[in-house]
CSV table of N, CA and C in Angstrom, one decimal:
chain,number,residue,atom,x,y,z
J,2,UNK,N,0.8,-1.2,0.0
J,2,UNK,CA,0.0,0.0,0.0
J,2,UNK,C,0.9,1.3,0.0
J,3,UNK,N,1.9,1.2,0.8
J,3,UNK,CA,2.8,2.4,0.9
J,3,UNK,C,3.6,2.6,-0.4
J,4,UNK,N,4.0,1.5,-1.0
J,4,UNK,CA,4.9,1.6,-2.2
J,4,UNK,C,4.1,2.2,-3.4
J,5,UNK,N,2.9,1.8,-3.7
J,5,UNK,CA,2.1,2.4,-4.8
J,5,UNK,C,1.8,3.9,-4.6
J,6,UNK,N,1.6,4.3,-3.4
J,6,UNK,CA,1.4,5.7,-3.1
J,6,UNK,C,2.6,6.5,-3.5
J,7,UNK,N,3.8,6.0,-3.2
J,7,UNK,CA,5.0,6.8,-3.5
J,7,UNK,C,5.2,6.8,-5.1
J,8,UNK,N,4.9,5.7,-5.7
J,8,UNK,CA,5.0,5.7,-7.2
J,8,UNK,C,4.0,6.7,-7.8
J,9,UNK,N,2.8,6.8,-7.2
J,9,UNK,CA,1.8,7.7,-7.7
J,9,UNK,C,2.3,9.1,-7.6
J,10,UNK,N,3.0,9.4,-6.5
J,10,UNK,CA,3.5,10.8,-6.3
J,10,UNK,C,4.6,11.2,-7.3
J,11,UNK,N,5.4,10.2,-7.8
J,11,UNK,CA,6.4,10.5,-8.7
J,11,UNK,C,5.9,11.0,-10.1
J,12,UNK,N,4.9,10.4,-10.7
J,12,UNK,CA,4.4,10.8,-12.0
J,12,UNK,C,3.5,12.1,-11.9
J,13,UNK,N,3.1,12.5,-10.6
J,13,UNK,CA,2.3,13.7,-10.5
J,13,UNK,C,3.0,14.9,-11.0
J,14,UNK,N,4.2,15.2,-10.7
J,14,UNK,CA,4.9,16.4,-11.3
J,14,UNK,C,5.0,16.4,-12.8
J,15,UNK,N,5.2,15.2,-13.4
J,15,UNK,CA,5.3,15.1,-14.8
J,15,UNK,C,4.0,15.4,-15.5
J,16,UNK,N,2.9,14.9,-14.8
J,16,UNK,CA,1.6,15.2,-15.4
J,16,UNK,C,1.2,16.7,-15.1
J,17,UNK,N,1.8,17.3,-14.1
J,17,UNK,CA,1.5,18.7,-13.8
J,17,UNK,C,2.3,19.6,-14.7
J,18,UNK,N,3.1,19.1,-15.6
J,18,UNK,CA,3.9,19.9,-16.5
J,18,UNK,C,2.9,20.8,-17.4
J,19,UNK,N,3.2,22.1,-17.6
J,19,UNK,CA,2.4,23.0,-18.4
J,19,UNK,C,2.4,22.8,-19.9
J,20,UNK,N,3.0,21.7,-20.3
J,20,UNK,CA,3.1,21.4,-21.8
J,20,UNK,C,1.8,21.1,-22.4
J,21,UNK,N,0.9,20.3,-21.8
J,21,UNK,CA,-0.4,20.0,-22.4
J,21,UNK,C,-1.3,21.2,-22.5
J,22,UNK,N,-1.4,22.0,-21.4
J,22,UNK,CA,-2.3,23.2,-21.5
J,22,UNK,C,-1.8,24.2,-22.5
J,23,UNK,N,-0.5,24.4,-22.6
J,23,UNK,CA,0.1,25.4,-23.5
J,23,UNK,C,-0.3,25.0,-25.0
J,24,UNK,N,-0.2,23.6,-25.2
J,24,UNK,CA,-0.6,23.2,-26.6
J,24,UNK,C,-2.1,23.3,-26.8
J,25,UNK,N,-2.9,23.1,-25.8
J,25,UNK,CA,-4.3,23.2,-26.0
J,25,UNK,C,-4.7,24.7,-26.2
J,26,UNK,N,-4.0,25.6,-25.6
J,26,UNK,CA,-4.3,27.0,-25.6
J,26,UNK,C,-3.3,27.7,-26.6
J,27,UNK,N,-3.8,28.3,-27.7
J,27,UNK,CA,-2.9,29.0,-28.7
J,27,UNK,C,-2.5,30.3,-28.1
J,28,UNK,N,-1.2,30.6,-28.0
J,28,UNK,CA,-0.7,31.8,-27.4
J,28,UNK,C,0.4,32.4,-28.2
J,29,UNK,N,0.6,33.7,-28.3
J,29,UNK,CA,1.7,34.3,-29.1
J,29,UNK,C,3.0,34.1,-28.4
J,30,UNK,N,4.2,34.3,-29.0
J,30,UNK,CA,5.5,34.1,-28.5
J,30,UNK,C,5.7,35.0,-27.2
J,31,UNK,N,5.1,36.2,-27.2
J,31,UNK,CA,5.3,37.1,-26.1
J,31,UNK,C,4.8,36.4,-24.8
J,32,UNK,N,3.6,35.7,-24.8
J,32,UNK,CA,3.1,35.0,-23.6
J,32,UNK,C,3.9,33.8,-23.4
J,33,UNK,N,4.5,33.2,-24.5
J,33,UNK,CA,5.3,32.0,-24.4
J,33,UNK,C,6.5,32.3,-23.4
J,34,UNK,N,7.1,33.4,-23.6
J,34,UNK,CA,8.2,33.8,-22.7
J,34,UNK,C,7.7,33.8,-21.2
J,35,UNK,N,6.6,34.4,-21.0
J,35,UNK,CA,6.1,34.5,-19.6
J,35,UNK,C,5.8,33.1,-19.1
J,36,UNK,N,5.2,32.2,-20.0
J,36,UNK,CA,4.9,30.8,-19.6
J,36,UNK,C,6.2,30.1,-19.2
J,37,UNK,N,7.3,30.3,-20.0
J,37,UNK,CA,8.6,29.7,-19.7
J,37,UNK,C,9.1,30.2,-18.3
J,38,UNK,N,9.0,31.5,-18.1
J,38,UNK,CA,9.4,32.0,-16.8
J,38,UNK,C,8.6,31.4,-15.6
J,39,UNK,N,7.3,31.2,-15.8
J,39,UNK,CA,6.5,30.6,-14.8
J,39,UNK,C,6.9,29.2,-14.6
J,40,UNK,N,7.1,28.4,-15.7
J,40,UNK,CA,7.5,27.0,-15.5
J,40,UNK,C,8.9,26.9,-14.8
J,41,UNK,N,9.8,27.8,-15.1
J,41,UNK,CA,11.1,27.8,-14.4
J,41,UNK,C,10.9,28.1,-12.9
J,42,UNK,N,10.0,29.1,-12.6
J,42,UNK,CA,9.8,29.4,-11.2
J,42,UNK,C,9.1,28.2,-10.5
J,43,UNK,N,8.2,27.5,-11.2
J,43,UNK,CA,7.5,26.3,-10.6
J,43,UNK,C,8.5,25.2,-10.4
J,44,UNK,N,9.4,25.0,-11.4
J,44,UNK,CA,10.4,23.9,-11.3
J,44,UNK,C,11.4,24.2,-10.2
J,45,UNK,N,11.7,25.5,-10.0
J,45,UNK,CA,12.7,25.8,-8.9
J,45,UNK,C,12.1,26.8,-7.9
J,46,UNK,N,11.2,26.3,-7.1
J,46,UNK,CA,10.5,27.1,-6.1
J,46,UNK,C,11.4,27.4,-4.9
J,47,UNK,N,12.4,26.5,-4.6
J,47,UNK,CA,13.1,26.7,-3.3
J,47,UNK,C,14.2,27.8,-3.4
J,48,UNK,N,15.1,27.8,-4.4
J,48,UNK,CA,16.2,28.7,-4.4
J,48,UNK,C,15.8,30.2,-4.3
J,49,UNK,N,14.9,30.7,-5.1
J,49,UNK,CA,14.5,32.1,-5.1
J,49,UNK,C,14.0,32.5,-3.7
J,50,UNK,N,13.0,31.8,-3.1
J,50,UNK,CA,12.5,32.2,-1.8
J,50,UNK,C,13.6,32.3,-0.7
J,51,UNK,N,14.6,31.4,-0.8
J,51,UNK,CA,15.7,31.4,0.2
J,51,UNK,C,16.5,32.8,0.0
J,52,UNK,N,16.7,33.1,-1.2
J,52,UNK,CA,17.5,34.4,-1.5
J,52,UNK,C,16.7,35.6,-1.0
J,53,UNK,N,15.3,35.5,-1.2
J,53,UNK,CA,14.5,36.6,-0.8
J,53,UNK,C,14.5,36.7,0.7
J,54,UNK,N,14.4,35.5,1.4
J,54,UNK,CA,14.4,35.5,2.8
J,54,UNK,C,15.7,36.2,3.4
J,55,UNK,N,16.8,35.9,2.7
J,55,UNK,CA,18.1,36.5,3.2
J,55,UNK,C,18.0,38.0,3.0
J,56,UNK,N,17.5,38.5,1.9
J,56,UNK,CA,17.3,39.9,1.6
J,56,UNK,C,16.4,40.5,2.6
J,57,UNK,N,15.3,39.8,2.9
J,57,UNK,CA,14.4,40.3,3.9
J,57,UNK,C,15.0,40.5,5.3
J,58,UNK,N,15.8,39.5,5.6
J,58,UNK,CA,16.5,39.5,6.9
J,58,UNK,C,17.4,40.7,7.0
J,59,UNK,N,18.1,41.0,5.9
J,59,UNK,CA,19.1,42.1,5.9
J,59,UNK,C,18.3,43.4,6.0
J,60,UNK,N,17.1,43.4,5.3
J,60,UNK,CA,16.3,44.6,5.4
J,60,UNK,C,15.8,44.8,6.9
J,61,UNK,N,15.4,43.7,7.5
J,61,UNK,CA,14.9,43.8,8.9
J,61,UNK,C,16.0,44.3,9.8
J,62,UNK,N,17.2,43.8,9.6
J,62,UNK,CA,18.3,44.3,10.4
J,62,UNK,C,18.6,45.8,10.2
J,63,UNK,N,18.5,46.2,8.9
J,63,UNK,CA,18.7,47.6,8.6
J,63,UNK,C,17.6,48.5,9.3
J,64,UNK,N,16.4,48.0,9.3
J,64,UNK,CA,15.3,48.7,9.9
J,64,UNK,C,15.6,48.8,11.4
J,65,UNK,N,16.0,47.7,12.0
J,65,UNK,CA,16.3,47.8,13.5
J,65,UNK,C,17.4,48.8,13.7
J,66,UNK,N,18.4,48.8,12.9
J,66,UNK,CA,19.5,49.7,13.1
J,66,UNK,C,19.1,51.2,12.9
J,67,UNK,N,18.2,51.4,11.9
J,67,UNK,CA,17.7,52.7,11.7
J,67,UNK,C,16.9,53.2,12.9
J,68,UNK,N,16.1,52.3,13.4
J,68,UNK,CA,15.2,52.6,14.6
J,68,UNK,C,16.1,52.9,15.8
J,69,UNK,N,17.1,52.1,16.0
J,69,UNK,CA,18.0,52.4,17.2
J,69,UNK,C,18.7,53.7,17.0
J,70,UNK,N,19.1,54.0,15.8
J,70,UNK,CA,19.8,55.3,15.5
J,70,UNK,C,18.9,56.5,15.7
J,71,UNK,N,17.7,56.3,15.2
J,71,UNK,CA,16.7,57.4,15.3
J,71,UNK,C,16.3,57.6,16.8
J,72,UNK,N,16.2,56.5,17.6
J,72,UNK,CA,15.9,56.7,19.0
J,72,UNK,C,17.1,57.3,19.7
């Protein structure tokens, strides 16, 4: 029972690929670029958020420093 569930989870990402919907919906090359960007973001969701979190942390630290200086 546990083995088939794991196997079913593996093909789920492949079936979730935006290739079928893009083929069913006719779109100009301009939107094709946006779709490619979206697919890249979906395929790599972990790296960008980590970088943003680091930037957010640095901003928070700068805010705290600015508050301490202002006070």
